Coordinates of C-alpha atoms in Angstrom, one line a residue:
X4 CA 22.3 -5.0 -7.9
X5 CA 25.4 -7.1 -8.0
X6 CA 28.8 -5.5 -8.7
X7 CA 29.0 -7.5 -12.0
X8 CA 25.8 -6.3 -13.4
X9 CA 26.4 -2.6 -12.4
X10 CA 29.6 -2.9 -14.3
X11 CA 27.7 -4.2 -17.4
X12 CA 25.1 -1.3 -17.4
X13 CA 27.8 1.3 -16.7
X14 CA 29.8 -0.2 -19.6
X15 CA 26.7 -0.2 -21.8
X16 CA 25.9 3.5 -20.8
X17 CA 29.3 4.2 -21.8
X18 CA 28.7 2.8 -25.3
X19 CA 25.3 4.5 -25.7
X20 CA 26.9 7.8 -24.8
X21 CA 29.8 7.3 -27.2
X22 CA 27.0 6.7 -29.7
X23 CA 25.2 9.8 -29.1
X24 CA 28.0 11.8 -29.1
X25 CA 29.0 10.4 -32.5
X26 CA 25.7 11.0 -33.9
X27 CA 25.9 14.8 -32.4
X28 CA 29.1 15.1 -34.3
X29 CA 28.1 13.7 -37.7
X30 CA 24.7 15.4 -37.6
X31 CA 25.2 17.0 -41.2
X32 CA 26.1 13.5 -42.7
X33 CA 24.2 10.4 -43.8
X34 CA 24.0 7.9 -40.9
X35 CA 22.8 4.4 -41.0
X36 CA 22.8 3.3 -37.3
X37 CA 22.4 -0.6 -36.3
X38 CA 18.8 0.5 -34.8
X39 CA 17.9 -3.0 -33.9
X40 CA 21.1 -3.8 -32.1
X41 CA 20.6 -0.4 -30.3
X42 CA 17.0 -1.4 -29.2
X43 CA 18.2 -4.9 -28.3
X44 CA 20.4 -3.6 -26.1
X45 CA 18.0 -1.3 -24.4
X46 CA 15.8 -4.2 -23.9
X47 CA 18.6 -6.3 -22.4
X48 CA 19.0 -3.5 -19.5
X49 CA 15.4 -3.2 -18.9
X50 CA 14.1 -6.8 -19.2
X51 CA 11.7 -6.0 -22.0
X52 CA 13.0 -8.6 -24.6
X53 CA 9.3 -8.6 -26.3
X54 CA 9.4 -5.3 -27.3
X55 CA 10.4 -5.6 -30.9
X56 CA 10.7 -2.3 -32.4
X57 CA 11.5 -1.5 -36.2
X58 CA 12.0 1.2 -38.4
X59 CA 8.4 1.2 -39.7
X60 CA 7.2 1.1 -35.9
X61 CA 9.0 4.1 -35.2
X62 CA 7.5 6.2 -38.5
X63 CA 4.4 5.0 -37.6
X64 CA 4.2 5.6 -33.9
X65 CA 5.0 8.6 -32.0
X66 CA 6.3 7.1 -29.0
X67 CA 8.1 3.7 -29.1
X68 CA 6.0 1.0 -27.0
X69 CA 7.2 -0.4 -23.5
X70 CA 10.2 2.1 -23.1
X71 CA 9.3 3.7 -19.8
X72 CA 12.4 2.6 -18.1
X73 CA 14.7 3.3 -20.8
X74 CA 17.4 6.0 -19.8
X75 CA 17.2 9.9 -20.7
X76 CA 20.2 9.1 -23.0
X77 CA 18.5 6.4 -24.9
X78 CA 15.6 8.1 -25.6
X79 CA 18.0 11.1 -27.0
X80 CA 19.2 8.6 -29.4
X81 CA 15.9 7.4 -30.7
X82 CA 14.3 10.5 -31.1
X83 CA 17.6 11.3 -32.9
X84 CA 17.5 8.2 -35.1
X85 CA 13.7 8.8 -35.8
X86 CA 14.5 12.5 -36.8
X87 CA 17.3 11.7 -39.5
X88 CA 14.2 9.3 -40.8
X89 CA 12.0 12.2 -40.9
X90 CA 14.4 14.5 -42.4
X91 CA 15.5 11.8 -45.3
X92 CA 11.8 11.3 -46.1
X93 CA 11.1 15.1 -46.3
X94 CA 14.3 15.1 -48.7
X95 CA 13.2 12.7 -50.6
X96 CA 9.6 14.1 -50.9
X97 CA 11.3 17.4 -52.0
X98 CA 13.2 16.0 -54.3
X99 CA 10.3 13.6 -55.7
X100 CA 8.2 16.9 -56.2
X101 CA 10.9 18.9 -57.8
X102 CA 11.6 16.1 -60.3
X103 CA 7.5 16.1 -61.1
X104 CA 7.9 19.7 -62.0
X105 CA 10.9 19.2 -64.2
X106 CA 9.0 16.6 -66.2
X107 CA 6.1 18.7 -66.6
X108 CA 8.0 21.6 -67.7
X109 CA 9.4 21.6 -71.4
X110 CA 12.8 21.3 -71.6
X111 CA 15.2 24.0 -73.0
X112 CA 16.6 23.9 -76.7
X113 CA 20.2 23.1 -76.4
X114 CA 21.1 26.5 -78.1
X115 CA 19.4 29.9 -79.5
X116 CA 17.0 29.5 -82.1
X117 CA 18.0 31.5 -85.0
X118 CA 15.9 31.0 -88.0
X119 CA 17.8 32.8 -90.8
X120 CA 20.8 30.2 -89.4
X121 CA 18.2 27.1 -89.5
X122 CA 17.0 28.3 -92.8
X123 CA 13.3 28.0 -91.2
X124 CA 12.8 31.5 -92.6
X125 CA 13.7 34.5 -95.2
X126 CA 16.3 37.3 -94.8
X127 CA 13.4 39.9 -95.0
X128 CA 11.4 38.0 -92.5
X129 CA 14.4 38.9 -90.0
X130 CA 13.9 41.8 -88.1
X131 CA 15.8 44.0 -85.4
X132 CA 13.9 46.8 -83.2
X133 CA 16.4 48.9 -81.1
X134 CA 15.2 50.9 -78.0
X135 CA 16.3 54.0 -76.8
X136 CA 15.7 56.5 -74.5
X137 CA 16.7 57.7 -70.8
X138 CA 16.6 55.9 -67.6
X139 CA 13.1 55.5 -65.7
X140 CA 10.8 56.1 -68.9
X141 CA 9.5 52.7 -69.0
X142 CA 11.1 51.2 -72.0
X143 CA 11.7 47.8 -70.2
X144 CA 7.9 47.5 -69.4
X145 CA 6.9 48.1 -72.8
X146 CA 9.0 45.4 -73.8
X147 CA 7.7 43.0 -71.8
X148 CA 4.4 44.1 -73.3
X149 CA 5.3 43.3 -76.7
X150 CA 6.8 39.8 -75.2
X151 CA 3.4 39.2 -73.7
X152 CA 4.2 39.7 -70.1
X153 CA 2.7 42.2 -67.5
X154 CA 3.7 45.5 -65.7
X155 CA 6.1 45.2 -63.2
X156 CA 6.1 47.8 -60.4
X157 CA 9.8 47.4 -59.3
X158 CA 12.1 49.4 -61.2
X159 CA 15.6 47.8 -61.8
X160 CA 18.2 49.8 -64.0
X161 CA 18.7 47.7 -67.3
X162 CA 22.0 47.2 -68.4
X163 CA 21.1 45.6 -71.8
X164 CA 18.6 43.3 -72.7
X165 CA 18.2 41.1 -75.9
X166 CA 15.1 39.1 -76.6
X167 CA 14.1 37.4 -79.5
X168 CA 10.5 36.5 -80.4
X169 CA 9.6 34.0 -83.2
X170 CA 6.4 34.2 -85.3
X171 CA 4.7 31.8 -87.3
X172 CA 2.1 33.6 -89.6
X173 CA 0.3 32.7 -92.6
X174 CA 2.7 29.9 -92.8
X175 CA 5.8 31.8 -92.6
X176 CA 8.4 32.2 -90.1
X177 CA 9.4 35.4 -88.8
X178 CA 12.1 36.5 -86.4
X179 CA 11.9 40.0 -84.4
X180 CA 15.1 40.5 -82.2
X181 CA 14.5 43.6 -79.5
X182 CA 17.4 45.6 -78.2
X183 CA 17.2 47.4 -75.0
X184 CA 20.3 49.5 -75.5
X185 CA 19.9 51.6 -71.8
X186 CA 23.5 51.2 -70.9
X187 CA 24.6 52.9 -74.3
X188 CA 24.0 56.5 -73.2
X189 CA 27.9 56.7 -72.0
X190 CA 29.4 54.7 -74.6
X191 CA 28.9 56.4 -78.0
X192 CA 30.9 53.9 -80.3
X193 CA 28.7 51.0 -78.8
X194 CA 25.5 53.0 -79.1
X195 CA 26.4 54.0 -82.9
X196 CA 26.8 49.9 -83.6
X197 CA 23.4 49.1 -82.2
X198 CA 21.9 52.0 -84.4
X199 CA 23.5 51.1 -87.9
X200 CA 22.3 47.7 -87.1
X201 CA 18.8 48.5 -86.5
X202 CA 16.0 48.1 -88.9
X203 CA 13.4 49.9 -87.0
X204 CA 13.7 52.3 -84.0
X205 CA 11.7 52.7 -80.9
X206 CA 12.3 55.8 -78.8
X207 CA 10.7 56.1 -75.5
X208 CA 10.4 59.3 -73.1
X209 CA 8.3 60.3 -70.2
X210 CA 5.7 62.7 -70.7
X211 CA 5.8 63.7 -67.1
X212 CA 9.9 64.6 -67.6
X213 CA 11.1 67.2 -70.2
X214 CA 14.7 66.0 -69.8
X215 CA 13.8 62.7 -71.3
X216 CA 12.3 64.4 -74.7
X217 CA 15.0 66.2 -75.0
X218 CA 17.3 63.3 -75.2
X219 CA 14.6 61.9 -77.7
X220 CA 15.2 64.6 -80.1
X221 CA 19.1 64.3 -79.6
X222 CA 18.8 60.7 -80.4
X223 CA 16.7 61.0 -83.5
X224 CA 19.1 63.7 -85.3
X225 CA 21.7 61.1 -84.2
X226 CA 20.1 58.0 -85.9
X227 CA 19.4 60.2 -88.8
X228 CA 22.9 61.3 -89.1
X229 CA 24.3 57.4 -88.6
X230 CA 22.3 56.1 -91.3
X231 CA 23.1 58.5 -93.7
X232 CA 26.7 58.2 -93.2
X233 CA 26.2 54.5 -93.5
X234 CA 24.3 55.0 -97.1
X235 CA 26.7 57.7 -98.3
X236 CA 23.7 59.9 -98.4
X237 CA 24.4 64.0 -98.5
X238 CA 21.2 64.5 -96.4
X239 CA 19.9 62.8 -93.1
X240 CA 18.3 59.7 -94.2
X241 CA 14.5 59.0 -93.4
X242 CA 14.5 56.1 -90.7
X243 CA 11.5 54.1 -89.6
X244 CA 11.2 55.5 -86.2
X245 CA 8.4 55.1 -83.6
X246 CA 8.1 57.7 -80.7
X247 CA 6.4 57.0 -77.5
X248 CA 5.5 59.6 -74.7
X249 CA 5.1 56.9 -71.9
X250 CA 3.3 57.4 -68.4
X251 CA 0.1 59.0 -70.1
X252 CA -1.7 57.9 -66.7
X253 CA 0.3 60.5 -64.5
X254 CA -1.4 63.2 -66.5
X255 CA -1.5 65.6 -63.3
X256 CA 2.5 65.6 -63.8
X257 CA 2.5 66.0 -67.5
X258 CA 5.3 68.3 -68.5
X259 CA 5.2 67.9 -72.3
X260 CA 1.9 68.4 -74.8
X261 CA 1.1 66.7 -78.0
X262 CA 1.4 69.7 -80.0
X263 CA 5.1 70.5 -78.6
X264 CA 6.0 66.9 -79.7
X265 CA 4.4 67.4 -83.3
X266 CA 5.8 70.9 -83.8
X267 CA 9.5 69.8 -83.0
X268 CA 9.7 66.4 -84.4
X269 CA 7.5 66.8 -87.2
X270 CA 4.0 65.5 -88.2
X271 CA 5.1 62.9 -90.3
X272 CA 6.6 60.9 -87.3
X273 CA 4.7 58.3 -85.8
X274 CA 4.0 59.5 -82.3
X275 CA 1.7 58.0 -79.4
X276 CA 1.0 58.3 -76.2
X277 CA 1.1 55.2 -74.0
X278 CA 1.1 54.0 -70.4
X279 CA 2.9 50.6 -69.9
X280 CA 1.0 50.4 -66.8
X281 CA -2.5 50.1 -68.0
X282 CA -1.9 49.6 -71.7
X283 CA -3.3 52.7 -73.3
X284 CA -1.8 53.3 -76.9
X285 CA 0.7 50.2 -77.2
X286 CA -1.4 48.3 -79.7
X287 CA -0.9 51.2 -82.2
X288 CA 2.8 51.5 -81.4
X289 CA 3.5 47.7 -82.0
X290 CA 1.1 47.9 -84.9
X291 CA 3.3 50.9 -86.2
X292 CA 6.4 49.1 -85.5
X293 CA 5.5 46.1 -87.7
X294 CA 3.9 48.4 -90.8
X295 CA 7.5 50.6 -90.8
X296 CA 9.2 46.8 -90.6
X297 CA 7.2 45.5 -93.3
X298 CA 5.8 43.0 -90.9
X299 CA 2.3 41.5 -90.5
X300 CA -0.1 43.1 -88.0
X301 CA -0.6 39.8 -86.2
X302 CA 2.9 40.8 -84.7
X303 CA 1.1 42.7 -82.1
X304 CA 0.8 40.8 -78.6
X305 CA -3.1 40.8 -79.1
X306 CA -3.1 39.1 -82.5
X307 CA -1.3 36.0 -81.7
X308 CA -1.0 33.0 -79.3
X309 CA 1.9 32.3 -77.2
X310 CA 3.4 28.5 -77.6
X311 CA 6.5 26.9 -76.3
X312 CA 10.1 27.3 -78.1
X313 CA 9.9 23.3 -78.6
X314 CA 6.4 23.5 -79.8
X315 CA 7.6 26.1 -82.4
X316 CA 10.5 24.4 -83.4
X317 CA 8.5 21.2 -84.6
X318 CA 6.1 23.4 -86.4
X319 CA 8.9 24.8 -88.5
X320 CA 10.5 21.5 -89.1
X321 CA 7.2 20.4 -89.9
X322 CA 6.6 23.1 -92.2
X323 CA 9.8 22.4 -94.2
X324 CA 9.2 19.1 -94.5
X325 CA 6.1 19.4 -96.1
X326 CA 7.8 21.9 -98.7
X327 CA 7.1 25.1 -97.4
X328 CA 3.3 25.1 -98.2
X329 CA 1.4 27.9 -96.7
X330 CA -0.5 26.8 -93.6
X331 CA -4.1 27.9 -92.5
X332 CA -3.2 27.4 -88.9
X333 CA -3.6 30.5 -86.3
X334 CA -0.8 32.7 -86.0
X335 CA 1.4 31.9 -82.7
X336 CA 4.4 33.1 -81.5
X337 CA 7.4 31.6 -79.1
X338 CA 10.0 33.2 -77.1
X339 CA 13.7 32.4 -77.1
X340 CA 14.7 32.0 -73.6
X341 CA 18.4 31.3 -74.6
X342 CA 18.5 34.2 -77.0
X343 CA 21.8 36.7 -76.3
X344 CA 22.7 39.5 -78.2
X345 CA 25.3 38.8 -81.4
X346 CA 29.3 39.5 -80.6
X347 CA 30.4 42.8 -81.7
X348 CA 32.3 41.1 -84.6
X349 CA 28.9 39.9 -86.1
X350 CA 26.9 42.7 -85.9
X351 CA 30.1 44.9 -87.5
X352 CA 30.3 42.7 -90.2
X353 CA 26.5 42.9 -90.6
X354 CA 27.2 46.7 -90.8
X355 CA 29.8 46.4 -93.7
X356 CA 27.7 44.3 -95.9
X357 CA 24.9 46.7 -95.7
X358 CA 26.8 49.4 -96.9
X359 CA 26.6 48.6 -100.5
X360 CA 29.6 47.2 -100.8
X361 CA 31.4 50.8 -100.5
X362 CA 34.6 51.0 -98.9
X363 CA 34.2 53.7 -95.8
X364 CA 36.8 55.9 -95.5
X365 CA 37.3 55.3 -91.6
X366 CA 34.9 52.9 -89.4
X367 CA 31.2 53.7 -88.9
X368 CA 31.2 53.2 -85.5
X369 CA 33.4 55.9 -84.8

């Protein structure tokens, strides 16, 4: 090999070394290397001018043809470039599949669906159920059952959950708001506001925990006193309450008996022994809530079909366009994924409106 040819190879290898270093430094960035030019340089060094390798050839063939004499540096660059192509193809594939999944899923509405505010329903068909009870008694799982979902073994403390389920039954629209006020045990004023805005109450305790039952008794008295004060009654108000003794599946650990519950709370209180795990007694709870709230029996999860929120909106709009005629369609319901608890200001205004326009001597939530 002559001196001139040696210098040429040395300079060329220096260039390839710089290119390899540049590829390593910019591994996280999109790179566009002049691949054909690099391969042409390799061919000039090895004498294989007839080996025309393109992008598609590299993708189709694991090893490029006739490159047995290419240096390790050159092979490293080729492998690096091929790796980048593979990564770009994978990203494109993932992006495509993600895009397909997004297209197949109904898009969310731009805002929460409030049927009363949108004029789709009557005020009497809007209802709020407030759920209260000690921690770890199964309130969240009971609510999930009402929403048409399954039991979750994993326990996660609830701070505050607000759900909205929208129904279309007998040609009329109904809205049920569910407030799980679990975090309000240590905030009396906040809990009082939740109580005053509730139409129906679901009080949950665990049959294997006597302390949770004692808390239910205190909550029931608090609800009666708060409603009596709101309505300016001299005696505790009679309120629509359903008592739920959960975890009936743990019979061996039972700490509270049925007779004891009826003796303390009274026989006129709607009491059910339930199991959120296997569904025992929940149908009776949901029907009792519907009856106390003046709602149709079809609001029970077993009596209606779940549809998407957009389908529900279209149904309500179509119903209004037909002049509100009663339809013969099967009962259905939808969950509002954007539902959020109304502001405390809105709730306070609701409380003041429901006090029969009597000026209170002091704030009701104190």
